[in-house]
Amino acid sequence: EICLSNEWGTICDDVFTSVDAQVVCRKLGYLTTDALAFSGAHFGTGTGDIFLDNVGCIGTESSLLDCSYVSGSNIYCYYGHSEDVGVRCQVNATGNCTYGEVRLVGGNTQFEGRVEVCIDDQWGTVCDDSWGSLDATVVCKQLGFAYTGYGKYYIGAHFGPGSGKIWLDDVA
Protein backbone atom coordinates (compact mmCIF):
# COMPACT_ATOMS: atom_id res chain seq x y z
CA GLU A 1 0.00 0.00 0.00
CA ILE A 2 1.01 3.61 -0.42
CA CYS A 3 0.13 6.57 1.77
CA LEU A 4 -1.10 9.72 0.01
CA SER A 5 -2.53 12.71 1.87
CA ASN A 6 -2.44 10.72 5.14
CA GLU A 7 -4.56 7.90 3.70
CA TRP A 8 -3.45 4.39 2.77
CA GLY A 9 -4.50 2.88 -0.52
CA THR A 10 -3.53 0.02 -2.79
CA ILE A 11 -1.80 -0.18 -6.15
CA CYS A 12 -3.33 -1.96 -9.15
CA ASP A 13 -1.23 -4.77 -10.63
CA ASP A 14 -1.71 -3.65 -14.26
CA VAL A 15 1.77 -3.62 -15.89
CA PHE A 16 3.48 -3.69 -12.45
CA THR A 17 6.80 -5.54 -12.86
CA SER A 18 9.84 -6.57 -10.86
CA VAL A 19 11.46 -3.25 -11.85
CA ASP A 20 8.65 -1.44 -10.02
CA ALA A 21 9.07 -3.86 -7.11
CA GLN A 22 12.75 -2.82 -6.90
CA VAL A 23 11.67 0.76 -6.26
CA VAL A 24 9.35 -0.37 -3.45
CA CYS A 25 12.12 -2.45 -1.88
CA ARG A 26 14.59 0.44 -2.08
CA LYS A 27 12.06 2.79 -0.43
CA LEU A 28 11.59 0.30 2.42
CA GLY A 29 15.34 -0.07 2.95
CA TYR A 30 15.63 -3.61 1.55
CA LEU A 31 17.90 -4.97 -1.14
CA THR A 32 16.60 -4.53 -4.68
CA THR A 33 18.17 -7.72 -6.01
CA ASP A 34 15.59 -10.38 -6.85
CA ALA A 35 12.66 -8.09 -5.99
CA LEU A 36 9.43 -9.75 -7.12
CA ALA A 37 6.02 -8.37 -8.06
CA PHE A 38 2.89 -10.45 -7.42
CA SER A 39 -0.42 -9.84 -9.14
CA GLY A 40 -3.95 -10.86 -8.31
CA ALA A 41 -3.94 -9.80 -4.64
CA HIS A 42 -1.42 -12.58 -3.89
CA PHE A 43 -1.06 -11.38 -0.29
CA GLY A 44 -4.74 -10.55 0.15
CA THR A 45 -7.07 -7.80 -0.99
CA GLY A 46 -6.82 -4.32 0.40
CA THR A 47 -9.61 -1.95 1.35
CA GLY A 48 -10.31 1.66 0.58
CA ASP A 49 -9.14 3.44 -2.53
CA ILE A 50 -6.83 2.21 -5.26
CA PHE A 51 -4.36 5.07 -5.59
CA LEU A 52 -2.05 4.06 -8.45
CA ASP A 53 -2.38 2.12 -11.71
CA ASN A 54 -0.11 1.46 -14.71
CA VAL A 55 3.04 2.16 -12.67
CA GLY A 56 6.11 2.34 -14.88
CA CYS A 57 9.52 2.72 -13.25
CA ILE A 58 12.97 2.48 -14.80
CA GLY A 59 14.37 1.06 -11.54
CA THR A 60 16.49 3.90 -10.19
CA GLU A 61 13.69 5.93 -8.59
CA SER A 62 13.51 6.38 -4.82
CA SER A 63 9.70 6.25 -4.70
CA LEU A 64 6.84 4.98 -6.85
CA LEU A 65 5.70 8.60 -7.05
CA ASP A 66 8.87 9.32 -9.07
CA CYS A 67 7.73 6.80 -11.71
CA SER A 68 5.07 7.23 -14.37
CA TYR A 69 1.61 6.18 -13.18
CA VAL A 70 -2.10 6.82 -13.52
CA SER A 71 -4.06 8.07 -10.53
CA GLY A 72 -7.41 9.49 -9.52
CA SER A 73 -10.34 9.16 -11.91
CA ASN A 74 -8.02 7.81 -14.63
CA ILE A 75 -7.47 4.50 -12.82
CA TYR A 76 -8.94 1.54 -14.63
CA CYS A 77 -8.49 -1.42 -12.33
CA TYR A 78 -11.38 -3.44 -13.74
CA TYR A 79 -11.52 -6.14 -11.06
CA GLY A 80 -10.94 -3.76 -8.15
CA HIS A 81 -8.95 -4.99 -5.15
CA SER A 82 -8.59 -8.47 -6.63
CA GLU A 83 -5.90 -6.76 -8.75
CA ASP A 84 -3.92 -5.37 -5.78
CA VAL A 85 -0.19 -5.75 -6.35
CA GLY A 86 2.17 -7.38 -3.85
CA VAL A 87 5.95 -7.22 -3.55
CA ARG A 88 8.58 -9.51 -2.07
CA CYS A 89 11.96 -7.99 -1.22
CA GLN A 90 15.21 -9.73 -0.45
CA VAL A 91 16.33 -9.14 3.10
CA ASN A 92 20.05 -8.85 3.65
CA ALA A 93 21.14 -12.26 4.90
CA THR A 94 23.71 -10.70 7.20
CA GLY A 95 21.17 -8.27 8.67
CA ASN A 96 23.88 -5.63 8.44
CA CYS A 97 21.78 -2.47 8.39
CA THR A 98 18.85 -0.59 6.89
CA TYR A 99 19.31 2.35 4.51
CA GLY A 100 19.51 5.64 6.43
CA GLU A 101 19.96 3.99 9.83
CA VAL A 102 22.45 5.71 12.15
CA ARG A 103 24.49 4.40 15.07
CA LEU A 104 27.09 5.60 17.54
CA VAL A 105 30.37 3.65 17.74
CA GLY A 106 33.36 3.85 20.08
CA GLY A 107 31.82 5.79 22.95
CA ASN A 108 31.85 4.87 26.63
CA THR A 109 28.03 4.74 26.75
CA GLN A 110 25.22 4.17 24.24
CA PHE A 111 24.66 7.94 24.17
CA GLU A 112 28.01 8.91 22.62
CA GLY A 113 30.31 7.82 19.84
CA ARG A 114 31.38 8.29 16.25
CA VAL A 115 28.35 8.78 14.00
CA GLU A 116 27.97 6.10 11.35
CA VAL A 117 25.25 5.83 8.71
CA CYS A 118 24.04 2.90 6.60
CA ILE A 119 23.95 3.36 2.84
CA ASP A 120 23.75 0.55 0.28
CA ASP A 121 23.74 -2.02 3.10
CA GLN A 122 27.13 -0.84 4.41
CA TRP A 123 28.06 1.17 7.47
CA GLY A 124 30.23 4.19 6.83
CA THR A 125 31.26 7.38 8.57
CA VAL A 126 30.19 11.00 8.43
CA CYS A 127 32.89 13.62 7.83
CA ASP A 128 32.88 16.33 10.50
CA ASP A 129 33.17 19.24 8.01
CA SER A 130 30.39 21.72 8.89
CA TRP A 131 29.12 19.36 11.62
CA GLY A 132 27.47 21.11 14.56
CA SER A 133 25.11 20.79 17.51
CA LEU A 134 21.98 20.81 15.32
CA ASP A 135 23.34 17.81 13.38
CA ALA A 136 24.11 16.04 16.65
CA THR A 137 20.58 16.77 17.87
CA VAL A 138 19.07 15.21 14.73
CA VAL A 139 21.15 12.04 15.27
CA CYS A 140 20.07 11.86 18.93
CA LYS A 141 16.41 12.19 17.93
CA GLN A 142 16.79 9.61 15.16
CA LEU A 143 18.21 7.19 17.74
CA GLY A 144 15.20 7.85 19.98
CA PHE A 145 17.04 9.66 22.74
CA ALA A 146 14.90 12.12 24.70
CA TYR A 147 16.76 15.39 24.70
CA THR A 148 15.47 18.88 25.38
CA GLY A 149 18.55 20.91 24.46
CA TYR A 150 21.13 20.59 21.73
CA GLY A 151 23.28 17.55 21.08
CA LYS A 152 26.93 17.84 22.04
CA TYR A 153 29.32 17.23 19.19
CA TYR A 154 33.00 16.44 18.81
CA ILE A 155 35.23 16.73 15.76
CA GLY A 156 38.63 15.36 14.78
CA ALA A 157 37.81 11.64 15.16
CA HIS A 158 37.28 12.12 18.90
CA PHE A 159 35.90 8.56 19.22
CA GLY A 160 38.50 7.02 16.92
CA PRO A 161 38.75 6.83 13.14
CA GLY A 162 36.11 4.91 11.27
CA SER A 163 36.67 2.34 8.59
CA GLY A 164 35.05 1.87 5.22
CA LYS A 165 33.47 4.61 3.19
CA ILE A 166 32.78 8.17 4.26
CA TRP A 167 29.13 8.37 3.24
CA LEU A 168 28.31 11.97 4.15
CA ASP A 169 30.29 15.20 4.08
CA ASP A 170 29.42 18.86 4.65
CA VAL A 171 26.16 17.99 6.40
CA ALA A 172 24.20 21.16 6.98
PDB file of N, CA, C and O in Angstrom, residues 14 35 43 49 76 89 107 112 115 121 123 138 142 145 159:
ATOM      1  N   ASP A  14      -1.861  -3.825 -12.813  1.00  0.00           N
ATOM      2  CA  ASP A  14      -1.712  -3.646 -14.256  1.00  0.00           C
ATOM      3  C   ASP A  14      -0.295  -3.170 -14.583  1.00  0.00           C
ATOM      4  O   ASP A  14       0.138  -2.143 -14.070  1.00  0.00           O
ATOM      5  N   ALA A  35      13.970  -8.602  -6.393  1.00  0.00           N
ATOM      6  CA  ALA A  35      12.656  -8.093  -5.986  1.00  0.00           C
ATOM      7  C   ALA A  35      11.602  -8.696  -6.909  1.00  0.00           C
ATOM      8  O   ALA A  35      11.813  -8.813  -8.118  1.00  0.00           O
ATOM      9  N   PHE A  43      -1.181 -11.452  -1.750  1.00  0.00           N
ATOM     10  CA  PHE A  43      -1.060 -11.382  -0.289  1.00  0.00           C
ATOM     11  C   PHE A  43      -2.365 -10.934   0.371  1.00  0.00           C
ATOM     12  O   PHE A  43      -2.378 -10.556   1.538  1.00  0.00           O
ATOM     13  N   ASP A  49      -9.380   3.026  -1.151  1.00  0.00           N
ATOM     14  CA  ASP A  49      -9.145   3.444  -2.531  1.00  0.00           C
ATOM     15  C   ASP A  49      -7.948   2.730  -3.153  1.00  0.00           C
ATOM     16  O   ASP A  49      -7.016   2.300  -2.459  1.00  0.00           O
ATOM     17  N   TYR A  76      -8.035   2.545 -14.098  1.00  0.00           N
ATOM     18  CA  TYR A  76      -8.943   1.538 -14.633  1.00  0.00           C
ATOM     19  C   TYR A  76      -8.461   0.176 -14.140  1.00  0.00           C
ATOM     20  O   TYR A  76      -7.725  -0.532 -14.805  1.00  0.00           O
ATOM     21  N   CYS A  89      10.600  -8.539  -1.176  1.00  0.00           N
ATOM     22  CA  CYS A  89      11.956  -7.989  -1.218  1.00  0.00           C
ATOM     23  C   CYS A  89      12.929  -8.983  -0.596  1.00  0.00           C
ATOM     24  O   CYS A  89      12.565  -9.754   0.291  1.00  0.00           O
ATOM     25  N   GLY A 107      32.011   4.986  21.744  1.00  0.00           N
ATOM     26  CA  GLY A 107      31.821   5.785  22.951  1.00  0.00           C
ATOM     27  C   GLY A 107      31.846   4.935  24.207  1.00  0.00           C
ATOM     28  O   GLY A 107      31.852   3.693  24.144  1.00  0.00           O
ATOM     29  N   GLU A 112      26.911   8.171  23.234  1.00  0.00           N
ATOM     30  CA  GLU A 112      28.012   8.911  22.620  1.00  0.00           C
ATOM     31  C   GLU A 112      28.783   7.994  21.687  1.00  0.00           C
ATOM     32  O   GLU A 112      28.722   6.773  21.808  1.00  0.00           O
ATOM     33  N   VAL A 115      29.589   8.960  14.744  1.00  0.00           N
ATOM     34  CA  VAL A 115      28.351   8.777  14.000  1.00  0.00           C
ATOM     35  C   VAL A 115      28.644   7.977  12.737  1.00  0.00           C
ATOM     36  O   VAL A 115      29.535   8.322  11.959  1.00  0.00           O
ATOM     37  N   ASP A 121      23.516  -0.857   2.240  1.00  0.00           N
ATOM     38  CA  ASP A 121      23.741  -2.019   3.095  1.00  0.00           C
ATOM     39  C   ASP A 121      25.150  -2.055   3.698  1.00  0.00           C
ATOM     40  O   ASP A 121      25.653  -3.117   4.041  1.00  0.00           O
ATOM     41  N   TRP A 123      27.828   0.088   6.515  1.00  0.00           N
ATOM     42  CA  TRP A 123      28.064   1.168   7.466  1.00  0.00           C
ATOM     43  C   TRP A 123      29.248   1.995   6.985  1.00  0.00           C
ATOM     44  O   TRP A 123      30.230   1.466   6.473  1.00  0.00           O
ATOM     45  N   VAL A 138      19.837  16.033  15.662  1.00  0.00           N
ATOM     46  CA  VAL A 138      19.069  15.208  14.734  1.00  0.00           C
ATOM     47  C   VAL A 138      19.426  13.729  14.926  1.00  0.00           C
ATOM     48  O   VAL A 138      18.544  12.868  14.977  1.00  0.00           O
ATOM     49  N   GLN A 142      16.965  10.773  16.016  1.00  0.00           N
ATOM     50  CA  GLN A 142      16.788   9.608  15.158  1.00  0.00           C
ATOM     51  C   GLN A 142      17.032   8.316  15.937  1.00  0.00           C
ATOM     52  O   GLN A 142      16.405   7.295  15.671  1.00  0.00           O
ATOM     53  N   PHE A 145      16.636   9.121  21.446  1.00  0.00           N
ATOM     54  CA  PHE A 145      17.041   9.660  22.743  1.00  0.00           C
ATOM     55  C   PHE A 145      16.205  10.898  23.060  1.00  0.00           C
ATOM     56  O   PHE A 145      16.069  11.796  22.234  1.00  0.00           O
ATOM     57  N   PHE A 159      36.204   9.927  18.780  1.00  0.00           N
ATOM     58  CA  PHE A 159      35.904   8.563  19.219  1.00  0.00           C
ATOM     59  C   PHE A 159      36.633   7.514  18.371  1.00  0.00           C
ATOM     60  O   PHE A 159      36.227   6.357  18.309  1.00  0.00           O
TER      61      PHE A 159
END
